[in-house]
Short mmCIF file of C-alpha atoms and ligand atoms in Angstrom, two decimals:
data_model
loop_
_atom_site.label_atom_id
_atom_site.label_comp_id
_atom_site.label_asym_id
_atom_site.label_seq_id
_atom_site.Cartn_x
_atom_site.Cartn_y
_atom_site.Cartn_z
CA UNK A 1 -1.63 -17.58 -11.18
CA UNK A 2 -5.32 -17.77 -10.42
CA UNK A 3 -5.53 -21.54 -10.73
CA UNK A 4 -2.40 -22.06 -8.61
CA UNK A 5 -3.89 -19.85 -5.90
CA UNK A 6 -7.09 -21.87 -6.04
CA UNK A 7 -5.25 -25.13 -5.45
CA UNK A 8 -3.35 -23.73 -2.50
CA UNK A 9 -6.56 -22.41 -1.03
CA UNK A 10 -8.45 -25.64 -1.01
CA UNK A 11 -5.54 -27.49 0.55
CA UNK A 12 -4.94 -24.90 3.24
CA UNK A 13 -8.61 -24.47 4.04
CA UNK A 14 -8.86 -28.16 4.89
CA UNK A 15 -5.73 -28.08 7.00
CA UNK A 16 -6.95 -24.97 8.79
CA UNK A 17 -10.24 -26.42 9.84
CA UNK A 18 -8.66 -29.48 11.39
CA UNK A 19 -5.96 -27.48 13.15
CA UNK A 20 -8.07 -25.23 15.31
CA UNK A 21 -10.51 -28.05 16.03
CA UNK A 22 -10.57 -28.86 19.70
CA UNK A 23 -9.37 -25.53 20.95
CA UNK A 24 -12.02 -23.22 19.51
CA UNK A 25 -14.23 -23.81 22.54
CA UNK A 26 -11.46 -22.89 24.98
CA UNK A 27 -10.52 -19.84 22.93
CA UNK A 28 -14.14 -18.65 22.84
CA UNK A 29 -14.56 -19.30 26.57
CA UNK A 30 -11.44 -17.24 27.35
CA UNK A 31 -12.87 -14.30 25.38
CA UNK A 32 -16.35 -14.68 26.89
CA UNK A 33 -14.89 -14.78 30.39
CA UNK A 34 -13.60 -11.23 29.89
CA UNK A 35 -16.76 -9.91 28.27
CA UNK A 36 -17.69 -7.53 31.11
CA UNK A 37 -14.25 -5.93 30.97
CA UNK A 38 -14.33 -5.80 27.17
CA UNK A 39 -17.75 -4.12 27.25
CA UNK A 40 -16.37 -1.51 29.67
CA UNK A 41 -13.34 -0.85 27.44
CA UNK A 42 -15.65 -0.46 24.44
CA UNK A 43 -18.02 1.87 26.32
CA UNK A 44 -15.25 4.02 27.82
CA UNK A 45 -13.75 4.66 24.37
CA UNK A 46 -17.14 5.29 22.74
CA UNK A 47 -18.21 7.72 25.47
CA UNK A 48 -14.93 9.66 25.39
CA UNK A 49 -14.14 10.34 21.72
CA UNK A 50 -10.61 11.61 21.13
CA UNK A 51 -8.99 12.84 17.91
CA UNK A 52 -5.86 11.38 16.32
CA UNK A 53 -2.72 11.42 18.52
CA UNK A 54 -4.81 12.78 21.41
CA UNK A 55 -6.32 9.42 22.40
CA UNK A 56 -5.00 9.66 25.97
CA UNK A 57 -8.00 8.10 27.69
CA UNK A 58 -8.30 5.24 25.20
CA UNK A 59 -4.56 4.56 25.53
CA UNK A 60 -4.88 4.31 29.32
CA UNK A 61 -8.05 2.18 29.33
CA UNK A 62 -6.61 -0.27 26.78
CA UNK A 63 -3.11 -0.61 28.21
CA UNK A 64 -4.32 -0.99 31.81
CA UNK A 65 -6.76 -3.70 30.77
CA UNK A 66 -4.15 -5.55 28.68
CA UNK A 67 -1.71 -5.51 31.59
CA UNK A 68 -4.39 -6.97 33.88
CA UNK A 69 -4.82 -9.71 31.29
CA UNK A 70 -1.16 -10.68 31.59
CA UNK A 71 0.24 -9.11 28.43
CA UNK A 72 3.66 -7.52 28.34
CA UNK A 73 2.67 -3.91 27.58
CA UNK A 74 4.76 -1.06 26.16
CA UNK A 75 2.95 2.24 26.54
CA UNK A 76 3.64 5.17 24.17
CA UNK A 77 5.48 2.70 21.93
CA UNK A 78 7.63 3.71 18.93
CA UNK A 79 7.84 7.33 20.13
CA UNK A 80 4.13 7.91 19.58
CA UNK A 81 2.48 8.98 22.83
CA UNK A 82 -0.81 7.16 22.22
CA UNK A 83 0.53 4.05 20.45
CA UNK A 84 1.16 0.85 22.37
CA UNK A 85 2.37 -2.70 21.91
CA UNK A 86 1.08 -5.62 23.99
CA UNK A 87 2.49 -9.08 23.54
CA UNK A 88 2.49 -12.58 24.92
CA UNK A 89 4.65 -15.44 23.75
CA UNK A 90 5.17 -19.09 24.45
CA UNK A 91 8.12 -20.92 22.93
CA UNK A 92 9.48 -20.45 19.44
CA UNK A 93 7.24 -19.79 16.49
CA UNK A 94 5.57 -17.33 14.21
CA UNK A 95 4.12 -14.01 15.40
CA UNK A 96 0.56 -12.96 14.64
CA UNK A 97 -0.67 -9.45 15.26
CA UNK A 98 -3.89 -7.51 15.57
CA UNK A 99 -4.51 -3.76 15.34
CA UNK A 100 -6.60 -1.71 17.73
CA UNK A 101 -7.64 1.67 16.31
CA UNK A 102 -9.31 4.10 18.72
CA UNK A 103 -9.42 7.60 17.24
CA UNK A 104 -12.69 9.49 16.65
CA UNK A 105 -13.90 12.11 14.17
CA UNK A 106 -14.24 15.85 14.82
CA UNK A 107 -17.78 16.75 15.85
CA UNK A 108 -19.33 13.31 15.31
CA UNK A 109 -17.38 11.19 17.80
CA UNK A 110 -17.10 7.47 17.12
CA UNK A 111 -19.01 7.59 13.83
CA UNK A 112 -16.41 5.27 12.33
CA UNK A 113 -16.84 2.77 15.20
CA UNK A 114 -13.17 2.59 16.20
CA UNK A 115 -14.31 1.81 19.74
CA UNK A 116 -15.34 -1.56 18.29
CA UNK A 117 -12.05 -1.99 16.40
CA UNK A 118 -10.17 -1.39 19.65
CA UNK A 119 -12.32 -3.96 21.46
CA UNK A 120 -11.86 -6.56 18.73
CA UNK A 121 -8.07 -6.20 18.85
CA UNK A 122 -8.06 -6.85 22.60
CA UNK A 123 -10.54 -9.75 22.45
CA UNK A 124 -8.66 -11.42 19.56
CA UNK A 125 -5.37 -11.13 21.42
CA UNK A 126 -6.97 -12.67 24.53
CA UNK A 127 -8.19 -15.58 22.38
CA UNK A 128 -4.76 -16.29 20.88
CA UNK A 129 -3.12 -15.89 24.31
CA UNK A 130 -5.37 -18.68 25.62
CA UNK A 131 -4.10 -20.96 22.83
CA UNK A 132 -0.48 -20.06 23.66
CA UNK A 133 -0.84 -20.26 27.42
CA UNK A 134 -3.04 -23.31 27.91
CA UNK A 135 -3.53 -25.17 24.65
CA UNK A 136 0.02 -26.08 23.65
CA UNK A 137 0.33 -23.67 20.73
CA UNK A 138 3.70 -21.94 20.38
CA UNK A 139 4.62 -18.55 18.97
CA UNK A 140 3.68 -15.00 19.77
CA UNK A 141 0.63 -12.73 19.74
CA UNK A 142 1.10 -8.97 19.40
CA UNK A 143 -1.56 -6.29 19.70
CA UNK A 144 -0.54 -2.95 18.25
CA UNK A 145 -2.41 0.15 19.39
CA UNK A 146 -2.51 2.23 16.21
CA UNK A 147 -3.50 5.89 16.75
CA UNK A 148 -4.72 8.50 14.28
CA UNK A 149 -6.15 6.35 11.49
CA UNK A 150 -8.66 8.91 10.28
CA UNK A 151 -6.26 11.29 8.59
CA UNK A 152 -2.77 11.32 9.98
CA UNK A 153 -1.74 7.73 9.41
CA UNK A 154 -0.51 6.30 12.71
CA UNK A 155 0.31 3.00 11.00
CA UNK A 156 2.53 4.77 8.47
CA UNK A 157 4.67 6.05 11.34
CA UNK A 158 4.53 2.67 13.07
CA UNK A 159 5.73 0.94 9.89
CA UNK A 160 8.61 3.40 9.60
CA UNK A 161 9.52 2.72 13.22
CA UNK A 162 9.65 -1.03 12.57
CA UNK A 163 6.52 -2.03 14.52
CA UNK A 164 5.57 -4.68 11.94
CA UNK A 165 9.06 -5.97 11.11
CA UNK A 166 8.95 -9.15 13.19
CA UNK A 167 5.36 -10.13 12.44
CA UNK A 168 3.84 -12.71 10.09
CA UNK A 169 0.44 -11.14 9.59
CA UNK A 170 -1.75 -8.25 10.69
CA UNK A 171 -5.44 -8.90 11.31
CA UNK A 172 -8.18 -6.40 12.01
CA UNK A 173 -11.86 -5.64 11.46
CA UNK A 174 -13.99 -2.60 10.65
CA UNK A 175 -17.72 -2.15 11.34
CA UNK A 176 -20.28 -1.46 8.62
CA UNK A 177 -24.04 -1.73 8.24
CA UNK A 178 -25.04 -5.14 7.01
CA UNK A 179 -22.19 -7.16 5.62
CA UNK A 180 -19.78 -9.76 6.92
CA UNK A 181 -17.06 -9.38 4.29
CA UNK A 182 -13.80 -11.32 4.56
CA UNK A 183 -11.95 -9.73 1.66
CA UNK A 184 -11.98 -6.02 0.88
CA UNK A 185 -9.62 -3.80 -1.06
CA UNK A 186 -9.38 -0.10 -0.30
CA UNK A 187 -8.31 2.82 -2.50
CA UNK A 188 -4.93 4.53 -2.41
CA UNK A 189 -5.47 7.99 -0.93
CA UNK A 190 -3.35 11.14 -0.94
CA UNK A 191 -4.27 14.38 0.78
CA UNK A 192 -2.78 17.83 0.87
CA UNK A 193 -3.38 21.21 2.32
CA UNK A 194 -3.51 23.79 -0.52
CA UNK A 195 -3.51 27.56 -0.01
CA UNK A 196 -3.83 30.45 -2.46
CA UNK A 197 -2.44 33.82 -1.44
CA UNK A 198 -3.12 37.06 -3.32
CA UNK A 199 -3.37 40.75 -2.57
CA UNK A 200 -6.28 42.52 -0.88
CA UNK A 201 -7.63 45.68 -2.40
CA UNK A 202 -10.83 47.74 -2.55
CA UNK A 203 -13.17 45.79 -4.83
CA UNK A 204 -14.64 48.98 -6.35
CA UNK A 205 -12.06 51.74 -5.87
CA UNK A 206 -8.94 49.80 -6.97
CA UNK A 207 -9.76 46.19 -8.00
CA UNK A 208 -6.86 46.26 -10.51
CA UNK A 209 -4.46 46.40 -7.57
CA UNK A 210 -5.82 43.17 -6.10
CA UNK A 211 -4.92 39.53 -6.78
CA UNK A 212 -7.88 37.27 -6.04
CA UNK A 213 -7.12 34.12 -4.00
CA UNK A 214 -10.74 32.98 -4.17
CA UNK A 215 -10.50 33.09 -7.99
CA UNK A 216 -7.43 30.86 -7.71
CA UNK A 217 -9.45 28.25 -5.82
CA UNK A 218 -12.51 28.60 -8.09
CA UNK A 219 -10.35 28.16 -11.17
CA UNK A 220 -8.90 24.91 -9.77
CA UNK A 221 -12.36 23.78 -8.66
CA UNK A 222 -13.79 24.35 -12.17
CA UNK A 223 -10.87 22.68 -13.94
CA UNK A 224 -11.24 19.66 -11.65
CA UNK A 225 -14.88 19.50 -12.68
CA UNK A 226 -13.83 19.39 -16.36
CA UNK A 227 -11.21 16.73 -15.58
CA UNK A 228 -13.85 14.44 -14.07
CA UNK A 229 -14.86 13.22 -17.53
CA UNK A 230 -11.42 11.62 -17.84
CA UNK A 231 -11.51 9.88 -14.45
CA UNK A 232 -11.96 6.16 -13.95
CA UNK A 233 -14.85 4.94 -11.81
CA UNK A 234 -12.46 4.12 -8.96
CA UNK A 235 -10.81 7.58 -8.98
CA UNK A 236 -11.88 10.21 -6.49
CA UNK A 237 -11.13 13.91 -6.13
CA UNK A 238 -12.70 15.71 -3.20
CA UNK A 239 -12.00 19.01 -1.49
CA UNK A 240 -13.19 21.42 1.19
CA UNK A 241 -12.51 25.05 2.04
CA UNK A 242 -11.11 25.22 5.55
CA UNK A 243 -10.75 28.95 5.93
CA UNK A 244 -10.40 32.25 4.12
CA UNK A 245 -9.41 35.82 4.76
CA UNK A 246 -12.36 37.89 6.05
CA UNK A 247 -14.95 37.57 3.32
CA UNK A 248 -16.63 40.87 2.60
CA UNK A 249 -17.82 41.82 -0.84
CA UNK A 250 -15.84 45.06 -1.04
CA UNK A 251 -12.44 43.47 -0.40
CA UNK A 252 -10.61 41.33 -2.95
CA UNK A 253 -10.02 38.05 -1.02
CA UNK A 254 -6.31 37.50 -0.45
CA UNK A 255 -6.26 34.06 1.18
CA UNK A 256 -8.02 30.70 0.81
CA UNK A 257 -7.08 27.58 2.76
CA UNK A 258 -8.30 24.20 1.44
CA UNK A 259 -7.81 20.44 1.72
CA UNK A 260 -7.69 18.24 -1.40
CA UNK A 261 -7.99 14.49 -1.56
CA UNK A 262 -7.10 12.24 -4.49
CA UNK A 263 -7.83 8.52 -4.60
CA UNK A 264 -7.24 5.76 -7.09
CA UNK A 265 -7.54 2.00 -7.29
CA UNK A 266 -3.79 1.60 -6.88
CA UNK A 267 -0.75 3.66 -5.96
CA UNK A 268 0.30 4.09 -9.62
CA UNK A 269 -3.21 5.21 -10.61
CA UNK A 270 -3.50 7.62 -7.68
CA UNK A 271 -0.16 9.06 -8.75
CA UNK A 272 -1.44 9.68 -12.30
CA UNK A 273 -4.52 11.51 -11.00
CA UNK A 274 -2.36 13.47 -8.59
CA UNK A 275 -0.03 14.60 -11.41
CA UNK A 276 -2.98 16.01 -13.34
CA UNK A 277 -4.26 17.70 -10.19
CA UNK A 278 -0.86 19.36 -9.78
CA UNK A 279 -1.12 20.73 -13.35
CA UNK A 280 -4.60 22.08 -12.53
CA UNK A 281 -3.44 23.67 -9.28
CA UNK A 282 -0.39 25.37 -10.82
CA UNK A 283 -2.49 26.54 -13.76
CA UNK A 284 -4.99 28.12 -11.37
CA UNK A 285 -2.17 29.98 -9.68
CA UNK A 286 -0.82 31.23 -13.02
CA UNK A 287 -4.24 32.18 -14.29
CA UNK A 288 -5.02 34.34 -11.28
CA UNK A 289 -1.52 35.59 -10.48
CA UNK A 290 -1.79 34.20 -6.95
CA UNK A 291 0.78 32.11 -5.15
CA UNK A 292 -0.05 28.56 -4.25
CA UNK A 293 1.35 26.30 -1.55
CA UNK A 294 0.77 22.54 -1.56
CA UNK A 295 1.55 20.63 1.64
CA UNK A 296 0.87 16.88 1.49
CA UNK A 297 -0.06 15.26 4.81
CA UNK A 298 -1.45 11.83 3.94
CA UNK A 299 -0.32 8.99 1.71
CA UNK A 300 -2.41 5.86 2.32
CA UNK A 301 -1.64 3.01 -0.02
CA UNK A 302 -4.23 0.68 -1.51
CA UNK A 303 -5.07 -2.20 0.79
CA UNK A 304 -4.39 -5.55 -0.83
CA UNK A 305 -5.53 -8.21 1.61
CA UNK A 306 -4.17 -11.72 1.78
CA UNK A 307 -6.72 -13.94 0.08
CA UNK A 308 -5.30 -16.89 2.01
CA UNK A 309 -6.13 -15.17 5.30
CA UNK A 310 -9.51 -13.99 4.01
CA UNK A 311 -10.41 -17.51 2.96
CA UNK A 312 -9.27 -18.96 6.30
CA UNK A 313 -11.28 -16.35 8.20
CA UNK A 314 -14.34 -17.01 6.03
CA UNK A 315 -14.14 -20.78 6.55
CA UNK A 316 -13.59 -20.53 10.32
CA UNK A 317 -16.43 -18.04 10.66
CA UNK A 318 -18.77 -20.33 8.76
CA UNK A 319 -17.72 -23.36 10.73
CA UNK A 320 -17.88 -21.86 14.21
CA UNK A 321 -20.03 -18.73 14.09
CA UNK A 322 -22.92 -19.14 11.70
CA UNK A 323 -24.97 -15.98 12.23
CA UNK A 324 -28.18 -17.31 10.71
CA UNK A 325 -29.64 -17.74 14.19
CA UNK A 326 -29.12 -14.02 14.92
CA UNK A 327 -30.01 -12.30 11.70
CA UNK A 328 -32.17 -13.12 8.75
CA UNK A 329 -30.34 -10.90 6.34
CA UNK A 330 -26.71 -11.05 7.31
CA UNK A 331 -24.51 -13.51 5.52
CA UNK A 332 -20.85 -14.25 5.37
CA UNK A 333 -19.31 -13.23 2.08
CA UNK A 334 -15.99 -13.50 0.35
CA UNK A 335 -15.06 -11.78 -2.89
CA UNK A 336 -12.29 -13.02 -5.14
CA UNK A 337 -9.48 -10.45 -5.56
CA UNK A 338 -10.12 -10.18 -9.32
CA UNK A 339 -13.75 -9.23 -8.64
CA UNK A 340 -12.96 -6.47 -6.14
CA UNK A 341 -11.64 -3.16 -7.48
CA UNK A 342 -12.24 -1.32 -4.23
CA UNK A 343 -14.85 0.95 -5.82
CA UNK A 344 -17.26 0.77 -2.90
CA UNK A 345 -14.59 1.42 -0.31
CA UNK A 346 -12.73 4.16 1.47
CA UNK A 347 -9.04 4.12 2.34
CA UNK A 348 -7.04 3.04 5.35
CA UNK A 349 -3.49 3.15 6.66
CA UNK A 350 -3.83 -0.63 6.95
CA UNK A 351 -3.29 -0.37 3.17
CA UNK A 352 0.33 0.62 3.80
CA UNK A 353 0.68 -2.36 6.15
CA UNK A 354 -0.57 -4.67 3.37
CA UNK A 355 2.49 -3.75 1.30
CA UNK A 356 4.75 -4.99 4.14
CA UNK A 357 3.13 -8.24 5.25
CA UNK A 358 -0.06 -10.30 4.77
CA UNK A 359 -3.11 -8.52 6.22
CA UNK A 360 -6.86 -8.70 6.35
CA UNK A 361 -9.36 -6.07 7.39
CA UNK A 362 -12.70 -7.85 7.54
CA UNK A 363 -16.02 -6.10 8.05
CA UNK A 364 -18.97 -6.91 10.27
CA UNK A 365 -22.47 -5.45 10.63
CA UNK A 366 -23.81 -3.23 13.37
CA UNK A 367 -27.19 -2.83 11.65
CA UNK A 368 -29.11 0.28 10.67
CA UNK A 369 -28.75 2.36 7.55
CA UNK A 370 -26.78 5.39 8.76
CA UNK A 371 -23.47 5.22 6.88
CA UNK A 372 -20.01 5.33 8.39
CA UNK A 373 -18.90 8.96 9.07
CA UNK A 374 -22.50 9.94 9.81
CA UNK A 375 -23.62 10.82 13.36
CA UNK A 376 -26.26 8.07 13.10
CA UNK A 377 -23.47 5.49 12.82
CA UNK A 378 -22.05 6.66 16.14
CA UNK A 379 -25.28 5.52 17.80
CA UNK A 380 -25.14 2.16 16.01
CA UNK A 381 -21.52 1.67 17.10
CA UNK A 382 -22.39 2.12 20.76
CA UNK A 383 -25.06 -0.57 21.16
CA UNK A 384 -24.91 -3.97 22.88
CA UNK A 385 -25.71 -5.52 19.50
CA UNK A 386 -22.61 -3.92 17.96
CA UNK A 387 -20.54 -5.21 20.88
CA UNK A 388 -21.84 -8.74 20.39
CA UNK A 389 -20.99 -8.58 16.69
CA UNK A 390 -17.52 -7.30 17.57
CA UNK A 391 -16.91 -10.21 19.95
CA UNK A 392 -18.00 -12.75 17.34
CA UNK A 393 -15.69 -11.15 14.82
CA UNK A 394 -12.85 -11.27 17.33
CA UNK A 395 -13.43 -14.99 17.87
CA UNK A 396 -13.08 -15.78 14.15
CA UNK A 397 -10.05 -13.47 13.88
CA UNK A 398 -8.44 -15.23 16.87
CA UNK A 399 -8.93 -18.63 15.23
CA UNK A 400 -7.42 -17.26 12.01
CA UNK A 401 -4.38 -16.08 13.96
CA UNK A 402 -4.06 -19.48 15.65
CA UNK A 403 -4.14 -21.13 12.24
CA UNK A 404 -1.15 -19.00 11.19
CA UNK A 405 0.71 -20.06 14.34
CA UNK A 406 -0.12 -23.74 14.08
CA UNK A 407 -0.15 -24.51 10.42
CA UNK A 408 3.21 -24.23 8.70
CA UNK A 409 1.84 -25.19 5.28
CA UNK A 410 -0.76 -22.46 5.55
CA UNK A 411 1.78 -19.85 6.71
CA UNK A 412 4.12 -20.76 3.86
CA UNK A 413 1.29 -20.48 1.30
CA UNK A 414 0.25 -17.13 2.80
CA UNK A 415 3.73 -15.64 2.34
CA UNK A 416 4.14 -17.14 -1.15
CA UNK A 417 0.85 -15.64 -2.25
CA UNK A 418 1.82 -12.29 -0.71
CA UNK A 419 5.16 -12.18 -2.53
CA UNK A 420 3.50 -12.88 -5.89
CA UNK A 421 0.85 -10.24 -5.21
CA UNK A 422 3.38 -7.55 -4.30
CA UNK A 423 5.29 -8.25 -7.50
CA UNK A 424 2.08 -7.87 -9.48
CA UNK A 425 0.82 -4.66 -7.86
CA UNK A 426 4.24 -2.98 -7.95
CA UNK A 427 4.19 -2.84 -11.75
CA UNK A 428 3.92 0.79 -12.78
CA UNK A 429 5.24 2.29 -9.57
CA UNK A 430 7.51 5.17 -10.48
CA UNK A 431 10.96 5.73 -8.98
CA UNK A 432 9.84 8.69 -6.91
CA UNK A 433 7.31 6.55 -5.06
CA UNK A 434 10.24 5.00 -3.24
CA UNK A 435 10.97 1.53 -2.05
CA UNK A 436 7.48 0.20 -1.62
CA UNK A 437 7.88 -2.88 0.52
CA UNK A 438 10.26 -4.55 2.89
CA UNK A 439 10.38 -7.44 0.44
CA UNK A 440 14.16 -7.52 0.37
CA UNK A 441 14.73 -7.38 4.08
CA UNK A 442 11.87 -9.19 5.76
CA UNK A 443 12.38 -12.57 7.36
CA UNK A 444 9.94 -15.38 6.87
CA UNK A 445 8.99 -16.81 10.21
CA UNK A 446 8.53 -20.37 9.09
CA UNK A 447 9.97 -23.04 11.33
ZN1 ZN B 1 -13.29 6.59 9.31
ZN1 ZN B 2 -12.65 3.70 10.38
#
């Protein structure tokens, strides 16, 4: 399979380069023309951080701007108050889409840089619209406003509501420190709220009447520590205490409220780790005679990008946006799928999207050393430099989208590769993980 993929890649890469030739300048000019507005959108979102499903200001700023730009905008789309869909079409053809995320983190604002992701989605859509409106390209561009990425999985709800059903690919970007990466896997991630409930009692006068909820948690915490020896390097288990009953030393604690996260390289592996965690959690409840409640609230699947799209993006970026003039250290990179196990990555609800259609989530640098989810990264994400990097990224993403619209051979190869990949990564999925993809129902938009 590897050699076949390689052959397809070299053929499509050549076709891709010649296809967007001649209109890259116009596409870039259309994006640059709106740069003041895009900078304002970026700044407004960065200065007004909002948590998942509460992104009211971002929703307004983005949808108003998109409407001014001539997109057909649906606000509060798919029954999610802060989701939206903006589209523009010209004639018959394939449909390319971009995602704009815009939620922030509690306490540390836009420390994941979703203000930049939002801006890139809009700028990319403007670029493809130019090709559709004035450069003779036919098809459709769709920008989906995807709320609540950080923990509640807006894209999972959007997928269930059919937001991606009529699309041929989903393109997006995420900021980081120093890397332009075209291909990046992410880990499958599952999260649950776990509580232990016991019985309060005087810790000295009648401790035998108490049932200790804190001991329940500590028992699970310790057993997880023992289990770590059996974990693979791409597995993760992490947890926090969110709240407890009033903690005083002379009362047996009767309530502990926690959040547990489990991650693995793939959905089947995350499921294996999760099953062992369940054994640990139930054992802790038995051992301490406390009752336990497990309430799952997140199920992000591993992100398996389209290598076809990653390669196209990489080639277009190199051809049109060589950064060597701007930075001595930054370089464009692409990793082959077999060399990327997702170890140095987090998780994303774009992972779920990757099981439904070809996607990429590229990364771009905003400089500095403060990592994502650190308050220092919020400052990096708000600079003019970060905005410039975002606009460059949007330009290469727009050209990638145009290649999907224009180049039938490329689009066909992209879907063929995706179908083979889904078959491969579905091996080992258990029945209770449900129907994983829309493989059986989706329509190929090849004309
Ligand atoms: Zn984040
Ligand atoms: Zn993020």
